[in-house]
Amino acid sequence: MADITSEALEQRTRSFKPFSRSALEGTIVALFRKQVSEQAGRTAVKTNSVKWSYVELDRLSNCIANTLLNARGDQLEPIAIMMSQSALAVAAILGAIKAGKIYVPLDPTEAPNQVAAKLHDAGAPIILTDAANRDTARTFATQQRTVFEVERAVATSETMDPGLSLEPDRPVYIYYTSGSTGAPKGVFDDHRNVVHNVLRYTNTLAIGSGDRMSLIQSPSYSGTVSSLFSALLNGAALHPFDLRGEGLSALSRCIRNEMLTIFHSVPSIFELLVATGDRFPSLRVIRLEGDQAFKRHVALFQANFSPPCVLVNGLGATETGLTRQFFIETDSSIPGNAVPVGFATPDMEALVLLPEGGEVSSGEVGEIAIRSRYLARGYWGRPDLTSQAFIPCPNDPEARIYRSGDLGRRDEEGCLTYLGRQDFRVKVRGQWADLEAIQELITSRPDVASAVVLSLDGGDQESKIVAYVVAKHSMGLNAKTLRRALSVEFPIHMVPASFVFLDAMPLDSNGKIARKELPPPDAACAHVEGSVVPALGELEKALAQCWCKALRRHEIGRHDNFFDHGGDSLQALELVLNIERNLDRSLSLSAIVESPTIASMAEAIRKGRPVSVAVPLPSLGMRRPFFCVHGHRGHVLQLRTLALHLGTDRPVYGIRLPTNDNHQPLVTTVEDMASLYLREVRAIQPQGPYLLGGYCFGGLIALEMAHRLVTAGEEIACLALIGTDAPGATGLPSPELWLRRHMKSLQDLPRREWPAYIMRRFLNILPVVTRRLRLHVHRRIWQICESNGRQPPVRLRTPEYVCEIASSKYEPPVLDHGNTVVFACRPEALGPTDPFHGWRDRITNGLSFCDLSATTPLVMNEPGVRELAQELRRIFDETDCG
């Protein structure tokens, strides 16, 4: 890609039109309609698979709005949205707003008890979701709460604008504070305040229709509000990206290929992005918000970007929106280690207060408070909390003061520096964590005598949570046990990175715990996990350096497990990146699961062998093993959670897709995959009965493996199809049924209404037809390349494309011998003509089956996984007895 010139960047800023204060008397819907009128054909939303113009996004969101209005009318009420970041999530949010509802975004990967508490607190009667998260959403359905799938709404509802008349002070969303426990606390706000926040960003960053803006946070993260509406209310292009699902390399390609101009993330994501070594000349603004930025982030920016790109460090909260900004150029100097959050944005005044309420002098530390007429409305259903946090302003009856609980210091020029929290909540990777809640759960265990949970400031590194634990005698407590217990109750960022076990807590003269005398976690490491065995040889030492950097540790033993040291998916991405840069070795995420220690990873690299397709997951025991095949992405990292919940007495193997050094699959059909996988399965377990399973696309491979084993005279004790779609399934009616139904409708209409009816239905079905056409084209390209002995284009050789094409070409066999077939699949996904029973019966020939559709997890850390694991354990135990 050619470099972007300064003139090209300046040309984009020329599209900037100052956001008028008169817009504050409008609504999000009215301002979006204005952009639809002015920017009709311009790109509104674009992802790797979707590109919608403003007109198309308008029509799709109208479909969702009309679905909600038909179901619930135009009454003001919360509507939950449970989706990963995607173009459909953007349409769902717009649709809910157009229907006059209050959208409540929830994270489908969050702990089930927290999701349930938020749904109960909000009182949402409907959960909007997509096909990928529908099964998770269904676990929260009740008689009073139904689940709507947006793909179905888009395909079946009217595209006409509902045309509701909304007021600027109408509530528009509820965002729940991340990582909180106990009673949930939802911040709600109205159209006027959201529009004012857009005004602040637009006029300070010169956002215009020529911009292309990133959207990488989860929809449940309140930081998405600024990017989402700053793009769509200015005619800019929005680029949603699921970082958790697609990874850093794909994000880097997206920024470069789509030539994004504004990038927004927490500092840790920015740091990892720069570490890829790629360059992003199209970026003119880098926004860092959501966590504290340090001097090293400025150094990374100045070393890797050129004028006119600027780094903007901001301060904001769900309760306030953007309040402060600090602009940094490539030659700016930062006096201290912490990067200032700078100066006030329009109509947002920052105060630095003493505990009793008076202002501190310049240079002194105090609590940051924000005074404005445009603060959030308050906490949903909690007037008591609202009155405590939002204080009336004595000099302005229309303004209020929000006391943030953040500490700050302002210099003589008025520049503010953020210094962290003053209570027990801390930010870890941009998300709030409640230290008191973690400590309470640990101390409530019968094998714990006492515990203290702290957030240790890493200086210019990120803060990390450390738990100091005094165990009761002879209880055999260890870090692995505590980490597993906490991961069930809390999101991953709230699980301590280190556990330090002490014989007794250090006490001061007053008998209180002397927190300053607690040893640093690395110094106590030998006592925590046993003696550290140092790395051997140059390769292991080089790997150890990569591990220490990713896990933020000074020392790691060659036999230490990556996940037992608190390694999560983001740190796994960083580890893979470190190894690629420092050792020139390309590893997949699955390699960390299969080789979770430095010694085993070094051995795999030394032998130069591809990673085995059968990856032993963290389960032990001598019972009959369970083999589970990968999903569309090819790796088995997500299957760890299922393995953990299946217990420790049964071995579990994840079957991964083998790839070359460029992460391109080595096998490309279901049949070839089944043959390869069976060789390793039978090497581990030579004879049946077998326990087989497959997640998503992997269910088809497991079905083919079962068929071949049965043909060879082996017995299948259980075959579990988890979230598996039938080949070619879309979850929608077949084209034949669709056409027949609408021909009947046309016969009941006057001829003069036929053109309008046909056009509406054509626009509704267009996304489905586009997907099928794209798949047909990809299949044809593969056929042409294979017939000419050539490789398909690199873009079509990713695991996702290979698995999708393999699924579309696969003809499932009839399985007429076996014990139990477990269906944990969503019924409407099993085929294009609602063939749940037909497809099920056809492939099993009437064999016994167990329908676990209601507990299906579409991602293996979602709420249904525990219930699914319990049922599978019961079935496996029965087959063992049989």
CSV table of N, CA and C in Angstrom, one decimal, residues 37-96:
chain,number,residue,atom,x,y,z
A,37,SER,N,-29.9,11.3,4.3
A,37,SER,CA,-30.3,12.2,3.1
A,37,SER,C,-29.1,12.8,2.4
A,38,GLU,N,-28.0,13.2,3.2
A,38,GLU,CA,-26.9,13.8,2.6
A,38,GLU,C,-25.8,12.9,2.1
A,39,GLN,N,-25.7,11.7,2.7
A,39,GLN,CA,-24.6,10.8,2.4
A,39,GLN,C,-25.2,9.4,1.9
A,40,ALA,N,-26.3,9.5,1.2
A,40,ALA,CA,-27.1,8.2,0.9
A,40,ALA,C,-26.2,7.1,0.5
A,41,GLY,N,-25.4,7.3,-0.5
A,41,GLY,CA,-24.6,6.1,-1.1
A,41,GLY,C,-23.3,5.9,-0.5
A,42,ARG,N,-22.8,6.8,0.4
A,42,ARG,CA,-21.5,6.6,1.1
A,42,ARG,C,-21.5,5.5,2.1
A,43,THR,N,-20.4,4.9,2.3
A,43,THR,CA,-20.3,3.8,3.2
A,43,THR,C,-20.6,4.3,4.7
A,44,ALA,N,-21.5,3.6,5.3
A,44,ALA,CA,-21.8,3.9,6.7
A,44,ALA,C,-21.1,2.9,7.6
A,45,VAL,N,-21.2,1.6,7.3
A,45,VAL,CA,-20.6,0.5,8.1
A,45,VAL,C,-19.9,-0.5,7.2
A,46,LYS,N,-18.7,-0.9,7.6
A,46,LYS,CA,-17.9,-1.9,6.8
A,46,LYS,C,-17.1,-2.8,7.7
A,47,THR,N,-17.3,-4.1,7.4
A,47,THR,CA,-16.5,-5.1,8.1
A,47,THR,C,-15.8,-6.0,7.0
A,48,ASN,N,-15.2,-7.0,7.4
A,48,ASN,CA,-14.6,-8.0,6.5
A,48,ASN,C,-15.6,-8.6,5.5
A,49,SER,N,-16.8,-8.7,5.9
A,49,SER,CA,-17.8,-9.4,5.1
A,49,SER,C,-19.0,-8.5,4.7
A,50,VAL,N,-19.1,-7.3,5.3
A,50,VAL,CA,-20.3,-6.5,5.1
A,50,VAL,C,-19.9,-5.1,4.7
A,51,LYS,N,-20.6,-4.5,3.8
A,51,LYS,CA,-20.4,-3.1,3.4
A,51,LYS,C,-21.8,-2.5,3.2
A,52,TRP,N,-22.2,-1.6,4.1
A,52,TRP,CA,-23.5,-1.0,4.0
A,52,TRP,C,-23.4,0.5,3.8
A,53,SER,N,-24.2,1.0,2.9
A,53,SER,CA,-24.3,2.5,2.7
A,53,SER,C,-25.2,3.0,3.8
A,54,TYR,N,-25.3,4.4,3.8
A,54,TYR,CA,-26.2,5.0,4.8
A,54,TYR,C,-27.6,4.6,4.6
A,55,VAL,N,-28.0,4.5,3.3
A,55,VAL,CA,-29.4,4.1,3.0
A,55,VAL,C,-29.6,2.6,3.4
A,56,GLU,N,-28.7,1.8,3.2
A,56,GLU,CA,-28.8,0.3,3.5
A,56,GLU,C,-28.9,0.2,5.1
A,57,LEU,N,-28.0,0.9,5.8
A,57,LEU,CA,-28.1,0.8,7.2
A,57,LEU,C,-29.4,1.3,7.8
A,58,ASP,N,-29.9,2.4,7.1
A,58,ASP,CA,-31.1,3.0,7.5
A,58,ASP,C,-32.3,2.0,7.4
A,59,ARG,N,-32.3,1.3,6.3
A,59,ARG,CA,-33.4,0.3,6.0
A,59,ARG,C,-33.3,-0.9,6.9
A,60,LEU,N,-32.1,-1.4,7.2
A,60,LEU,CA,-31.9,-2.5,8.0
A,60,LEU,C,-32.3,-2.2,9.5
A,61,SER,N,-31.9,-1.0,9.9
A,61,SER,CA,-32.3,-0.6,11.3
A,61,SER,C,-33.8,-0.4,11.4
A,62,ASN,N,-34.4,0.1,10.3
A,62,ASN,CA,-35.9,0.2,10.3
A,62,ASN,C,-36.6,-1.1,10.5
A,63,CYS,N,-36.0,-2.2,9.8
A,63,CYS,CA,-36.6,-3.5,10.0
A,63,CYS,C,-36.6,-3.9,11.5
A,64,ILE,N,-35.5,-3.7,12.1
A,64,ILE,CA,-35.4,-4.1,13.6
A,64,ILE,C,-36.3,-3.2,14.4
A,65,ALA,N,-36.4,-1.9,14.1
A,65,ALA,CA,-37.3,-1.0,14.8
A,65,ALA,C,-38.8,-1.5,14.7
A,66,ASN,N,-39.1,-1.8,13.4
A,66,ASN,CA,-40.5,-2.3,13.2
A,66,ASN,C,-40.8,-3.6,13.9
A,67,THR,N,-39.8,-4.5,14.0
A,67,THR,CA,-40.0,-5.7,14.7
A,67,THR,C,-40.3,-5.4,16.2
A,68,LEU,N,-39.6,-4.5,16.8
A,68,LEU,CA,-39.8,-4.2,18.2
A,68,LEU,C,-41.1,-3.5,18.4
A,69,LEU,N,-41.5,-2.6,17.5
A,69,LEU,CA,-42.8,-1.9,17.6
A,69,LEU,C,-44.0,-2.9,17.4
A,70,ASN,N,-43.8,-3.8,16.5
A,70,ASN,CA,-44.9,-4.8,16.3
A,70,ASN,C,-45.1,-5.6,17.6
A,71,ALA,N,-44.0,-5.9,18.3
A,71,ALA,CA,-44.0,-6.8,19.4
A,71,ALA,C,-44.4,-6.0,20.7
A,72,ARG,N,-44.0,-4.8,20.8
A,72,ARG,CA,-44.1,-4.1,22.1
A,72,ARG,C,-44.8,-2.7,22.1
A,73,GLY,N,-45.0,-2.2,20.9
A,73,GLY,CA,-45.6,-0.9,20.8
A,73,GLY,C,-44.5,0.2,21.0
A,74,ASP,N,-44.9,1.5,21.1
A,74,ASP,CA,-43.9,2.5,21.2
A,74,ASP,C,-43.7,3.0,22.7
A,75,GLN,N,-44.0,2.2,23.6
A,75,GLN,CA,-43.8,2.5,25.0
A,75,GLN,C,-42.3,2.6,25.3
A,76,LEU,N,-41.9,3.5,26.3
A,76,LEU,CA,-40.5,3.6,26.7
A,76,LEU,C,-40.2,2.5,27.6
A,77,GLU,N,-39.2,1.7,27.2
A,77,GLU,CA,-38.8,0.5,28.0
A,77,GLU,C,-37.4,0.0,27.5
A,78,PRO,N,-36.7,-0.6,28.4
A,78,PRO,CA,-35.4,-1.1,28.1
A,78,PRO,C,-35.5,-2.4,27.1
A,79,ILE,N,-34.5,-2.4,26.2
A,79,ILE,CA,-34.4,-3.6,25.3
A,79,ILE,C,-32.9,-4.0,25.4
A,80,ALA,N,-32.7,-5.3,25.8
A,80,ALA,CA,-31.3,-5.8,25.9
A,80,ALA,C,-30.8,-6.1,24.5
A,81,ILE,N,-29.5,-5.9,24.3
A,81,ILE,CA,-28.8,-6.3,23.1
A,81,ILE,C,-27.6,-7.1,23.5
A,82,MET,N,-27.6,-8.4,23.1
A,82,MET,CA,-26.5,-9.3,23.5
A,82,MET,C,-25.8,-9.8,22.2
A,83,MET,N,-24.8,-9.1,21.8
A,83,MET,CA,-24.1,-9.3,20.6
A,83,MET,C,-22.6,-9.0,20.8
A,84,SER,N,-21.8,-9.6,20.0
A,84,SER,CA,-20.4,-9.2,19.8
A,84,SER,C,-20.3,-8.0,18.9
A,85,GLN,N,-19.2,-7.4,18.8
A,85,GLN,CA,-19.1,-6.2,18.0
A,85,GLN,C,-19.2,-6.6,16.5
A,86,SER,N,-20.1,-6.0,15.8
A,86,SER,CA,-20.3,-6.4,14.4
A,86,SER,C,-21.2,-5.3,13.7
A,87,ALA,N,-21.4,-5.4,12.4
A,87,ALA,CA,-22.2,-4.5,11.7
A,87,ALA,C,-23.7,-4.6,12.2
A,88,LEU,N,-24.1,-5.9,12.4
A,88,LEU,CA,-25.5,-6.1,12.9
A,88,LEU,C,-25.7,-5.5,14.3
A,89,ALA,N,-24.7,-5.5,15.1
A,89,ALA,CA,-24.8,-4.8,16.4
A,89,ALA,C,-25.1,-3.4,16.3
A,90,VAL,N,-24.4,-2.7,15.3
A,90,VAL,CA,-24.7,-1.3,15.0
A,90,VAL,C,-26.1,-1.1,14.6
A,91,ALA,N,-26.6,-2.0,13.7
A,91,ALA,CA,-28.0,-1.9,13.2
A,91,ALA,C,-29.0,-2.1,14.3
A,92,ALA,N,-28.7,-3.1,15.2
A,92,ALA,CA,-29.6,-3.4,16.3
A,92,ALA,C,-29.7,-2.2,17.3
A,93,ILE,N,-28.6,-1.5,17.6
A,93,ILE,CA,-28.6,-0.3,18.4
A,93,ILE,C,-29.5,0.8,17.8
A,94,LEU,N,-29.2,1.0,16.5
A,94,LEU,CA,-30.0,2.1,15.8
A,94,LEU,C,-31.5,1.7,15.8
A,95,GLY,N,-31.8,0.4,15.5
A,95,GLY,CA,-33.2,0.0,15.5
A,95,GLY,C,-33.9,0.2,16.8
A,96,ALA,N,-33.2,-0.2,17.9
A,96,ALA,CA,-33.8,0.0,19.2
A,96,ALA,C,-34.1,1.5,19.5
